[in-house]
mmCIF file of N, CA, C and O in Angstrom:
data_model
loop_
_atom_site.group_PDB
_atom_site.id
_atom_site.type_symbol
_atom_site.label_atom_id
_atom_site.label_comp_id
_atom_site.label_asym_id
_atom_site.label_seq_id
_atom_site.Cartn_x
_atom_site.Cartn_y
_atom_site.Cartn_z
ATOM 1 N N MET A 14 101.967 105.164 103.837
ATOM 2 C CA MET A 14 102.637 106.378 104.212
ATOM 3 C C MET A 14 101.602 107.343 104.767
ATOM 4 O O MET A 14 100.519 107.491 104.215
ATOM 5 N N ASN A 15 101.946 108.002 105.857
ATOM 6 C CA ASN A 15 101.072 109.002 106.477
ATOM 7 C C ASN A 15 101.873 110.252 106.803
ATOM 8 O O ASN A 15 103.057 110.165 107.122
ATOM 9 N N ILE A 16 101.208 111.395 106.745
ATOM 10 C CA ILE A 16 101.836 112.670 107.097
ATOM 11 C C ILE A 16 101.114 113.247 108.304
ATOM 12 O O ILE A 16 99.898 113.405 108.289
ATOM 13 N N ASN A 17 101.855 113.559 109.356
ATOM 14 C CA ASN A 17 101.304 114.192 110.546
ATOM 15 C C ASN A 17 101.217 115.691 110.273
ATOM 16 O O ASN A 17 102.237 116.371 110.148
ATOM 17 N N LYS A 18 100.000 116.226 110.167
ATOM 18 C CA LYS A 18 99.806 117.638 109.825
ATOM 19 C C LYS A 18 100.298 118.583 110.913
ATOM 20 O O LYS A 18 100.621 119.727 110.643
ATOM 21 N N ASN A 19 100.353 118.117 112.153
ATOM 22 C CA ASN A 19 100.788 118.978 113.257
ATOM 23 C C ASN A 19 102.304 119.118 113.330
ATOM 24 O O ASN A 19 102.819 120.194 113.606
ATOM 25 N N THR A 20 103.019 118.017 113.086
ATOM 26 C CA THR A 20 104.475 118.041 113.238
ATOM 27 C C THR A 20 105.219 118.056 111.903
ATOM 28 O O THR A 20 106.390 118.416 111.857
ATOM 29 N N GLY A 21 104.549 117.639 110.829
ATOM 30 C CA GLY A 21 105.208 117.529 109.533
ATOM 31 C C GLY A 21 105.974 116.230 109.366
ATOM 32 O O GLY A 21 106.596 115.997 108.342
ATOM 33 N N ASP A 22 105.941 115.364 110.387
ATOM 34 C CA ASP A 22 106.629 114.077 110.300
ATOM 35 C C ASP A 22 105.935 113.186 109.270
ATOM 36 O O ASP A 22 104.710 113.200 109.147
ATOM 37 N N ILE A 23 106.724 112.418 108.546
ATOM 38 C CA ILE A 23 106.190 111.502 107.551
ATOM 39 C C ILE A 23 106.517 110.085 107.982
ATOM 40 O O ILE A 23 107.678 109.751 108.208
ATOM 41 N N GLU A 24 105.487 109.260 108.104
ATOM 42 C CA GLU A 24 105.663 107.849 108.423
ATOM 43 C C GLU A 24 105.656 107.081 107.109
ATOM 44 O O GLU A 24 104.621 106.949 106.464
ATOM 45 N N ILE A 25 106.826 106.623 106.686
ATOM 46 C CA ILE A 25 106.934 105.870 105.435
ATOM 47 C C ILE A 25 106.313 104.499 105.611
ATOM 48 O O ILE A 25 105.547 104.033 104.793
ATOM 49 N N ASN A 26 106.653 103.842 106.674
ATOM 50 C CA ASN A 26 106.038 102.578 107.092
ATOM 51 C C ASN A 26 106.178 102.501 108.601
ATOM 52 O O ASN A 26 106.688 103.426 109.227
ATOM 53 N N GLU A 27 105.735 101.414 109.197
ATOM 54 C CA GLU A 27 105.761 101.328 110.659
ATOM 55 C C GLU A 27 107.181 101.342 111.231
ATOM 56 O O GLU A 27 107.383 101.617 112.399
ATOM 57 N N ASN A 28 108.177 101.092 110.396
ATOM 58 C CA ASN A 28 109.561 101.049 110.874
ATOM 59 C C ASN A 28 110.370 102.309 110.584
ATOM 60 O O ASN A 28 111.482 102.440 111.077
ATOM 61 N N PHE A 29 109.833 103.214 109.761
ATOM 62 C CA PHE A 29 110.653 104.356 109.374
ATOM 63 C C PHE A 29 109.832 105.648 109.322
ATOM 64 O O PHE A 29 108.807 105.714 108.666
ATOM 65 N N HIS A 30 110.327 106.675 110.017
ATOM 66 C CA HIS A 30 109.714 108.001 110.041
ATOM 67 C C HIS A 30 110.749 109.029 109.581
ATOM 68 O O HIS A 30 111.933 108.888 109.872
ATOM 69 N N VAL A 31 110.286 110.049 108.886
ATOM 70 C CA VAL A 31 111.161 111.120 108.399
ATOM 71 C C VAL A 31 110.650 112.438 108.951
ATOM 72 O O VAL A 31 109.442 112.687 108.981
ATOM 73 N N ASN A 32 111.579 113.299 109.379
ATOM 74 C CA ASN A 32 111.227 114.664 109.764
ATOM 75 C C ASN A 32 112.396 115.579 109.440
ATOM 76 O O ASN A 32 113.384 115.139 108.846
ATOM 77 N N LYS A 33 112.296 116.835 109.823
ATOM 78 C CA LYS A 33 113.327 117.806 109.454
ATOM 79 C C LYS A 33 114.695 117.480 110.055
ATOM 80 O O LYS A 33 115.707 117.975 109.591
ATOM 81 N N ASN A 34 114.741 116.619 111.069
ATOM 82 C CA ASN A 34 116.002 116.257 111.708
ATOM 83 C C ASN A 34 116.583 114.939 111.194
ATOM 84 O O ASN A 34 117.606 114.484 111.699
ATOM 85 N N THR A 35 115.956 114.325 110.198
ATOM 86 C CA THR A 35 116.437 113.059 109.657
ATOM 87 C C THR A 35 117.782 113.279 108.965
ATOM 88 O O THR A 35 117.933 114.207 108.180
ATOM 89 N N SER A 36 118.737 112.421 109.258
ATOM 90 C CA SER A 36 120.076 112.564 108.685
ATOM 91 C C SER A 36 120.294 111.559 107.558
ATOM 92 O O SER A 36 119.552 110.580 107.423
ATOM 93 N N THR A 37 121.333 111.782 106.780
ATOM 94 C CA THR A 37 121.679 110.825 105.728
ATOM 95 C C THR A 37 122.057 109.485 106.330
ATOM 96 O O THR A 37 121.810 108.444 105.729
ATOM 97 N N LYS A 38 122.617 109.498 107.524
ATOM 98 C CA LYS A 38 122.994 108.251 108.204
ATOM 99 C C LYS A 38 121.755 107.386 108.452
ATOM 100 O O LYS A 38 121.773 106.179 108.239
ATOM 101 N N GLU A 39 120.652 108.008 108.876
ATOM 102 C CA GLU A 39 119.403 107.271 109.105
ATOM 103 C C GLU A 39 118.820 106.765 107.794
ATOM 104 O O GLU A 39 118.328 105.636 107.713
ATOM 105 N N ILE A 40 118.836 107.600 106.760
ATOM 106 C CA ILE A 40 118.293 107.233 105.452
ATOM 107 C C ILE A 40 119.035 106.024 104.880
ATOM 108 O O ILE A 40 118.433 105.121 104.313
ATOM 109 N N LYS A 41 120.350 106.006 105.035
ATOM 110 C CA LYS A 41 121.162 104.928 104.464
ATOM 111 C C LYS A 41 120.879 103.575 105.115
ATOM 112 O O LYS A 41 121.256 102.545 104.577
ATOM 113 N N ASN A 42 120.205 103.540 106.256
ATOM 114 C CA ASN A 42 119.870 102.283 106.929
ATOM 115 C C ASN A 42 118.621 101.612 106.368
ATOM 116 O O ASN A 42 118.266 100.520 106.791
ATOM 117 N N ILE A 43 117.938 102.248 105.433
ATOM 118 C CA ILE A 43 116.722 101.683 104.842
ATOM 119 C C ILE A 43 117.120 100.609 103.836
ATOM 120 O O ILE A 43 117.958 100.840 102.961
ATOM 121 N N ASN A 44 116.497 99.436 103.926
ATOM 122 C CA ASN A 44 116.847 98.315 103.048
ATOM 123 C C ASN A 44 116.510 98.549 101.588
ATOM 124 O O ASN A 44 117.266 98.184 100.710
ATOM 125 N N PHE A 45 115.351 99.112 101.301
ATOM 126 C CA PHE A 45 114.878 99.226 99.920
ATOM 127 C C PHE A 45 115.117 100.620 99.348
ATOM 128 O O PHE A 45 114.352 101.129 98.550
ATOM 129 N N LEU A 46 116.223 101.234 99.702
ATOM 130 C CA LEU A 46 116.560 102.589 99.284
ATOM 131 C C LEU A 46 117.488 102.579 98.073
ATOM 132 O O LEU A 46 118.418 101.782 98.008
ATOM 133 N N GLU A 47 117.206 103.458 97.115
ATOM 134 C CA GLU A 47 118.099 103.651 95.975
ATOM 135 C C GLU A 47 118.899 104.929 96.218
ATOM 136 O O GLU A 47 118.352 105.921 96.673
ATOM 137 N N SER A 48 120.165 104.907 95.881
ATOM 138 C CA SER A 48 121.003 106.092 96.021
ATOM 139 C C SER A 48 121.437 106.548 94.641
ATOM 140 O O SER A 48 121.866 105.746 93.821
ATOM 141 N N PHE A 49 121.317 107.848 94.378
ATOM 142 C CA PHE A 49 121.694 108.400 93.086
ATOM 143 C C PHE A 49 122.926 109.291 93.176
ATOM 144 O O PHE A 49 123.287 109.945 92.215
ATOM 145 N N GLY A 50 123.528 109.348 94.368
ATOM 146 C CA GLY A 50 124.714 110.179 94.531
ATOM 147 C C GLY A 50 124.367 111.656 94.521
ATOM 148 O O GLY A 50 123.245 112.051 94.817
ATOM 149 N N GLU A 51 125.339 112.468 94.147
ATOM 150 C CA GLU A 51 125.128 113.917 94.173
ATOM 151 C C GLU A 51 124.667 114.414 92.809
ATOM 152 O O GLU A 51 125.310 114.181 91.793
ATOM 153 N N ILE A 52 123.518 115.092 92.812
ATOM 154 C CA ILE A 52 122.950 115.689 91.608
ATOM 155 C C ILE A 52 122.606 117.136 91.938
ATOM 156 O O ILE A 52 121.838 117.398 92.866
ATOM 157 N N ASN A 53 123.183 118.079 91.197
ATOM 158 C CA ASN A 53 122.936 119.513 91.420
ATOM 159 C C ASN A 53 123.158 119.926 92.873
ATOM 160 O O ASN A 53 122.335 120.605 93.466
ATOM 161 N N GLU A 54 124.264 119.494 93.431
ATOM 162 C CA GLU A 54 124.664 119.835 94.796
ATOM 163 C C GLU A 54 123.825 119.165 95.881
ATOM 164 O O GLU A 54 123.974 119.457 97.052
ATOM 165 N N PHE A 55 122.895 118.291 95.501
ATOM 166 C CA PHE A 55 122.075 117.560 96.466
ATOM 167 C C PHE A 55 122.419 116.081 96.402
ATOM 168 O O PHE A 55 122.562 115.514 95.322
ATOM 169 N N GLU A 56 122.532 115.451 97.559
ATOM 170 C CA GLU A 56 122.678 114.006 97.632
ATOM 171 C C GLU A 56 121.268 113.435 97.589
ATOM 172 O O GLU A 56 120.432 113.789 98.411
ATOM 173 N N LYS A 57 120.979 112.563 96.612
ATOM 174 C CA LYS A 57 119.604 112.128 96.366
ATOM 175 C C LYS A 57 119.425 110.646 96.652
ATOM 176 O O LYS A 57 120.234 109.824 96.239
ATOM 177 N N TYR A 58 118.335 110.333 97.375
ATOM 178 C CA TYR A 58 117.930 108.966 97.689
ATOM 179 C C TYR A 58 116.472 108.811 97.306
ATOM 180 O O TYR A 58 115.712 109.778 97.305
ATOM 181 N N SER A 59 116.056 107.577 97.013
ATOM 182 C CA SER A 59 114.691 107.360 96.565
ATOM 183 C C SER A 59 114.171 106.002 97.021
ATOM 184 O O SER A 59 114.932 105.048 97.154
ATOM 185 N N MET A 60 112.850 105.931 97.242
ATOM 186 C CA MET A 60 112.163 104.685 97.562
ATOM 187 C C MET A 60 110.975 104.556 96.620
ATOM 188 O O MET A 60 110.278 105.535 96.373
ATOM 189 N N GLN A 61 110.735 103.355 96.121
ATOM 190 C CA GLN A 61 109.600 103.102 95.235
ATOM 191 C C GLN A 61 108.555 102.268 95.941
ATOM 192 O O GLN A 61 108.780 101.754 97.034
ATOM 193 N N ASN A 62 107.398 102.156 95.281
ATOM 194 C CA ASN A 62 106.300 101.299 95.744
ATOM 195 C C ASN A 62 105.804 101.686 97.135
ATOM 196 O O ASN A 62 105.559 100.829 97.978
ATOM 197 N N ILE A 63 105.672 102.967 97.376
ATOM 198 C CA ILE A 63 105.138 103.473 98.632
ATOM 199 C C ILE A 63 103.683 103.872 98.387
ATOM 200 O O ILE A 63 103.391 104.646 97.482
ATOM 201 N N LYS A 64 102.771 103.320 99.166
ATOM 202 C CA LYS A 64 101.349 103.648 99.035
ATOM 203 C C LYS A 64 101.052 104.928 99.809
ATOM 204 O O LYS A 64 101.402 105.053 100.978
ATOM 205 N N PHE A 65 100.425 105.905 99.118
ATOM 206 C CA PHE A 65 100.019 107.166 99.729
ATOM 207 C C PHE A 65 98.677 107.551 99.135
ATOM 208 O O PHE A 65 98.563 107.686 97.922
ATOM 209 N N LEU A 66 97.659 107.700 99.981
ATOM 210 C CA LEU A 66 96.294 108.007 99.529
ATOM 211 C C LEU A 66 95.819 106.990 98.488
ATOM 212 O O LEU A 66 95.206 107.337 97.489
ATOM 213 N N ASN A 67 96.151 105.719 98.712
ATOM 214 C CA ASN A 67 95.796 104.613 97.815
ATOM 215 C C ASN A 67 96.394 104.749 96.418
ATOM 216 O O ASN A 67 95.878 104.197 95.453
ATOM 217 N N LEU A 68 97.476 105.490 96.299
ATOM 218 C CA LEU A 68 98.184 105.640 95.031
ATOM 219 C C LEU A 68 99.591 105.075 95.185
ATOM 220 O O LEU A 68 100.178 105.131 96.260
ATOM 221 N N GLU A 69 100.126 104.541 94.106
ATOM 222 C CA GLU A 69 101.506 104.056 94.097
ATOM 223 C C GLU A 69 102.422 105.260 93.883
ATOM 224 O O GLU A 69 102.268 105.991 92.913
ATOM 225 N N THR A 70 103.358 105.472 94.803
ATOM 226 C CA THR A 70 104.224 106.647 94.703
ATOM 227 C C THR A 70 105.691 106.264 94.842
ATOM 228 O O THR A 70 106.037 105.170 95.263
ATOM 229 N N ARG A 71 106.518 107.202 94.484
ATOM 230 C CA ARG A 71 107.965 107.153 94.693
ATOM 231 C C ARG A 71 108.282 108.339 95.590
ATOM 232 O O ARG A 71 107.756 109.428 95.382
ATOM 233 N N VAL A 72 109.129 108.129 96.595
ATOM 234 C CA VAL A 72 109.492 109.210 97.510
ATOM 235 C C VAL A 72 110.984 109.482 97.355
ATOM 236 O O VAL A 72 111.805 108.577 97.483
ATOM 237 N N ASN A 73 111.313 110.724 97.020
ATOM 238 C CA ASN A 73 112.704 111.144 96.871
ATOM 239 C C ASN A 73 113.099 112.029 98.038
ATOM 240 O O ASN A 73 112.312 112.879 98.472
ATOM 241 N N PHE A 74 114.312 111.838 98.523
ATOM 242 C CA PHE A 74 114.873 112.659 99.593
ATOM 243 C C PHE A 74 116.111 113.351 99.044
ATOM 244 O O PHE A 74 116.982 112.699 98.471
ATOM 245 N N ARG A 75 116.198 114.653 99.225
ATOM 246 C CA ARG A 75 117.377 115.396 98.776
ATOM 247 C C ARG A 75 118.031 116.065 99.981
ATOM 248 O O ARG A 75 117.386 116.812 100.712
ATOM 249 N N PHE A 76 119.313 115.767 100.147
ATOM 250 C CA PHE A 76 120.095 116.298 101.258
ATOM 251 C C PHE A 76 121.163 117.246 100.735
ATOM 252 O O PHE A 76 121.712 117.032 99.654
ATOM 253 N N LYS A 77 121.453 118.273 101.498
ATOM 254 C CA LYS A 77 122.562 119.173 101.200
ATOM 255 C C LYS A 77 123.338 119.347 102.495
ATOM 256 O O LYS A 77 122.761 119.722 103.520
ATOM 257 N N SER A 78 124.617 119.024 102.467
ATOM 258 C CA SER A 78 125.460 119.057 103.669
ATOM 259 C C SER A 78 124.849 118.212 104.788
ATOM 260 O O SER A 78 124.810 118.623 105.943
ATOM 261 N N GLU A 79 124.321 117.047 104.413
ATOM 262 C CA GLU A 79 123.702 116.079 105.323
ATOM 263 C C GLU A 79 122.450 116.601 106.032
ATOM 264 O O GLU A 79 122.009 116.037 107.023
ATOM 265 N N ILE A 80 121.838 117.659 105.519
ATOM 266 C CA ILE A 80 120.583 118.202 106.051
ATOM 267 C C ILE A 80 119.487 117.931 105.031
ATOM 268 O O ILE A 80 119.661 118.205 103.839
ATOM 269 N N LEU A 81 118.357 117.401 105.489
ATOM 270 C CA LEU A 81 117.235 117.108 104.610
ATOM 271 C C LEU A 81 116.603 118.419 104.146
ATOM 272 O O LEU A 81 116.104 119.197 104.939
ATOM 273 N N TYR A 82 116.664 118.662 102.827
ATOM 274 C CA TYR A 82 116.129 119.898 102.259
ATOM 275 C C TYR A 82 114.800 119.694 101.543
ATOM 276 O O TYR A 82 113.910 120.526 101.640
ATOM 277 N N ILE A 83 114.681 118.605 100.795
ATOM 278 C CA ILE A 83 113.509 118.422 99.933
ATOM 279 C C ILE A 83 113.018 116.978 100.023
ATOM 280 O O ILE A 83 113.809 116.037 99.982
ATOM 281 N N ILE A 84 111.694 116.819 100.141
ATOM 282 C CA ILE A 84 111.053 115.517 100.012
ATOM 283 C C ILE A 84 110.071 115.631 98.852
ATOM 284 O O ILE A 84 109.232 116.516 98.831
ATOM 285 N N GLU A 85 110.208 114.744 97.878
ATOM 286 C CA GLU A 85 109.311 114.731 96.724
ATOM 287 C C GLU A 85 108.470 113.460 96.781
ATOM 288 O O GLU A 85 109.011 112.376 96.971
ATOM 289 N N ILE A 86 107.169 113.610 96.610
ATOM 290 C CA ILE A 86 106.274 112.455 96.524
ATOM 291 C C ILE A 86 105.733 112.459 95.094
ATOM 292 O O ILE A 86 105.037 113.388 94.686
ATOM 293 N N ILE A 87 106.080 111.427 94.337
ATOM 294 C CA ILE A 87 105.748 111.389 92.915
ATOM 295 C C ILE A 87 104.803 110.224 92.649
ATOM 296 O O ILE A 87 105.108 109.073 92.962
ATOM 297 N N TRP A 88 103.659 110.533 92.071
ATOM 298 C CA TRP A 88 102.660 109.532 91.735
ATOM 299 C C TRP A 88 103.137 108.780 90.500
ATOM 300 O O TRP A 88 103.397 109.384 89.461
ATOM 301 N N ILE A 89 103.264 107.450 90.580
ATOM 302 C CA ILE A 89 103.882 106.713 89.472
ATOM 303 C C ILE A 89 102.967 105.706 88.782
ATOM 304 O O ILE A 89 103.377 105.095 87.803
ATOM 305 N N ASP A 90 101.739 105.504 89.245
ATOM 306 C CA ASP A 90 100.941 104.451 88.628
ATOM 307 C C ASP A 90 99.792 104.951 87.770
ATOM 308 O O ASP A 90 98.958 104.180 87.347
ATOM 309 N N GLY A 91 99.751 106.210 87.441
ATOM 310 C CA GLY A 91 98.637 106.736 86.659
ATOM 311 C C GLY A 91 98.996 107.014 85.217
ATOM 312 O O GLY A 91 100.161 107.060 84.834
ATOM 313 N N ILE A 92 97.977 107.218 84.396
ATOM 314 C CA ILE A 92 98.196 107.513 82.979
ATOM 315 C C ILE A 92 98.938 108.829 82.807
ATOM 316 O O ILE A 92 99.741 108.988 81.893
ATOM 317 N N THR A 93 98.700 109.780 83.701
ATOM 318 C CA THR A 93 99.383 111.065 83.608
ATOM 319 C C THR A 93 100.887 110.870 83.719
ATOM 320 O O THR A 93 101.655 111.488 82.995
ATOM 321 N N ASN A 94 101.316 109.975 84.587
ATOM 322 C CA ASN A 94 102.746 109.689 84.708
ATOM 323 C C ASN A 94 103.287 109.078 83.420
ATOM 324 O O ASN A 94 104.357 109.427 82.963
ATOM 325 N N ARG A 95 102.526 108.170 82.817
ATOM 326 C CA ARG A 95 102.984 107.524 81.579
ATOM 327 C C ARG A 95 103.066 108.529 80.433
ATOM 328 O O ARG A 95 103.919 108.431 79.575
ATOM 329 N N LEU A 96 102.152 109.507 80.422
ATOM 330 C CA LEU A 96 102.179 110.521 79.365
ATOM 331 C C LEU A 96 103.262 111.565 79.612
ATOM 332 O O LEU A 96 103.684 112.251 78.703
ATOM 333 N N GLY A 97 103.678 111.706 80.866
ATOM 334 C CA GLY A 97 104.729 112.667 81.201
ATOM 335 C C GLY A 97 104.261 114.098 81.026
ATOM 336 O O GLY A 97 103.112 114.443 81.286
ATOM 337 N N TYR A 98 105.169 114.938 80.560
ATOM 338 C CA TYR A 98 104.861 116.359 80.425
ATOM 339 C C TYR A 98 103.884 116.647 79.293
ATOM 340 O O TYR A 98 103.390 117.754 79.158
ATOM 341 N N ASP A 99 103.591 115.637 78.460
ATOM 342 C CA ASP A 99 102.650 115.827 77.362
ATOM 343 C C ASP A 99 101.202 115.656 77.808
ATOM 344 O O ASP A 99 100.293 115.834 77.004
ATOM 345 N N SER A 100 100.965 115.302 79.063
ATOM 346 C CA SER A 100 99.586 115.124 79.524
ATOM 347 C C SER A 100 98.897 116.477 79.626
ATOM 348 O O SER A 100 99.500 117.482 79.985
ATOM 349 N N SER A 101 97.632 116.482 79.290
ATOM 350 C CA SER A 101 96.855 117.724 79.311
ATOM 351 C C SER A 101 96.038 117.799 80.596
ATOM 352 O O SER A 101 95.933 116.831 81.353
ATOM 353 N N HIS A 102 95.445 118.951 80.805
ATOM 354 C CA HIS A 102 94.578 119.138 81.968
ATOM 355 C C HIS A 102 93.421 118.146 81.926
ATOM 356 O O HIS A 102 93.047 117.560 82.939
ATOM 357 N N SER A 103 92.844 117.921 80.737
ATOM 358 C CA SER A 103 91.721 116.984 80.622
ATOM 359 C C SER A 103 92.178 115.547 80.927
ATOM 360 O O SER A 103 91.418 114.765 81.487
ATOM 361 N N ASP A 104 93.431 115.181 80.576
ATOM 362 C CA ASP A 104 93.956 113.856 80.935
ATOM 363 C C ASP A 104 93.940 113.690 82.450
ATOM 364 O O ASP A 104 93.566 112.641 82.968
ATOM 365 N N MET A 105 94.351 114.716 83.161
ATOM 366 C CA MET A 105 94.396 114.640 84.624
ATOM 367 C C MET A 105 93.001 114.591 85.226
ATOM 368 O O MET A 105 92.751 113.841 86.168
ATOM 369 N N ILE A 106 92.053 115.358 84.665
ATOM 370 C CA ILE A 106 90.673 115.348 85.152
ATOM 371 C C ILE A 106 90.066 113.963 84.926
ATOM 372 O O ILE A 106 89.428 113.400 85.803
ATOM 373 N N ASN A 107 90.277 113.404 83.731
ATOM 374 C CA ASN A 107 89.744 112.068 83.407
ATOM 375 C C ASN A 107 90.324 111.011 84.327
ATOM 376 O O ASN A 107 89.621 110.115 84.779
ATOM 377 N N GLU A 108 91.611 111.105 84.631
ATOM 378 C CA GLU A 108 92.230 110.127 85.518
ATOM 379 C C GLU A 108 91.714 110.250 86.930
ATOM 380 O O GLU A 108 91.485 109.252 87.611
ATOM 381 N N LYS A 109 91.456 111.471 87.368
ATOM 382 C CA LYS A 109 90.929 111.694 88.720
ATOM 383 C C LYS A 109 89.555 111.038 88.870
ATOM 384 O O LYS A 109 89.206 110.543 89.931
ATOM 385 N N ASN A 110 88.786 111.023 87.811
ATOM 386 C CA ASN A 110 87.428 110.488 87.851
ATOM 387 C C ASN A 110 87.359 108.980 87.670
ATOM 388 O O ASN A 110 86.288 108.410 87.772
ATOM 389 N N ILE A 111 88.488 108.354 87.366
ATOM 390 C CA ILE A 111 88.479 106.882 87.173
ATOM 391 C C ILE A 111 88.319 106.175 88.489
ATOM 392 O O ILE A 111 88.798 106.510 89.467
#
């Protein structure tokens, strides 16, 4: 996954790019996409096992009225993720140094 700093476009892989004009119709064409339906007025979709900065991530897309509002990139392969909200600042510093 790469992010174009000039345009804000996100290249998920060589076959799929996301930007502010991406529609739910385009998102639904992705083979490895999970759909969670409507949560808190947002239609939510997610992809797992996306490499970003050599980290394993999950990418969530939230749409409202078929307009892309939020993209979340969540790091999923580190100890901080396994500890959840109970991880301390020192846990994160130690993981960064591994």
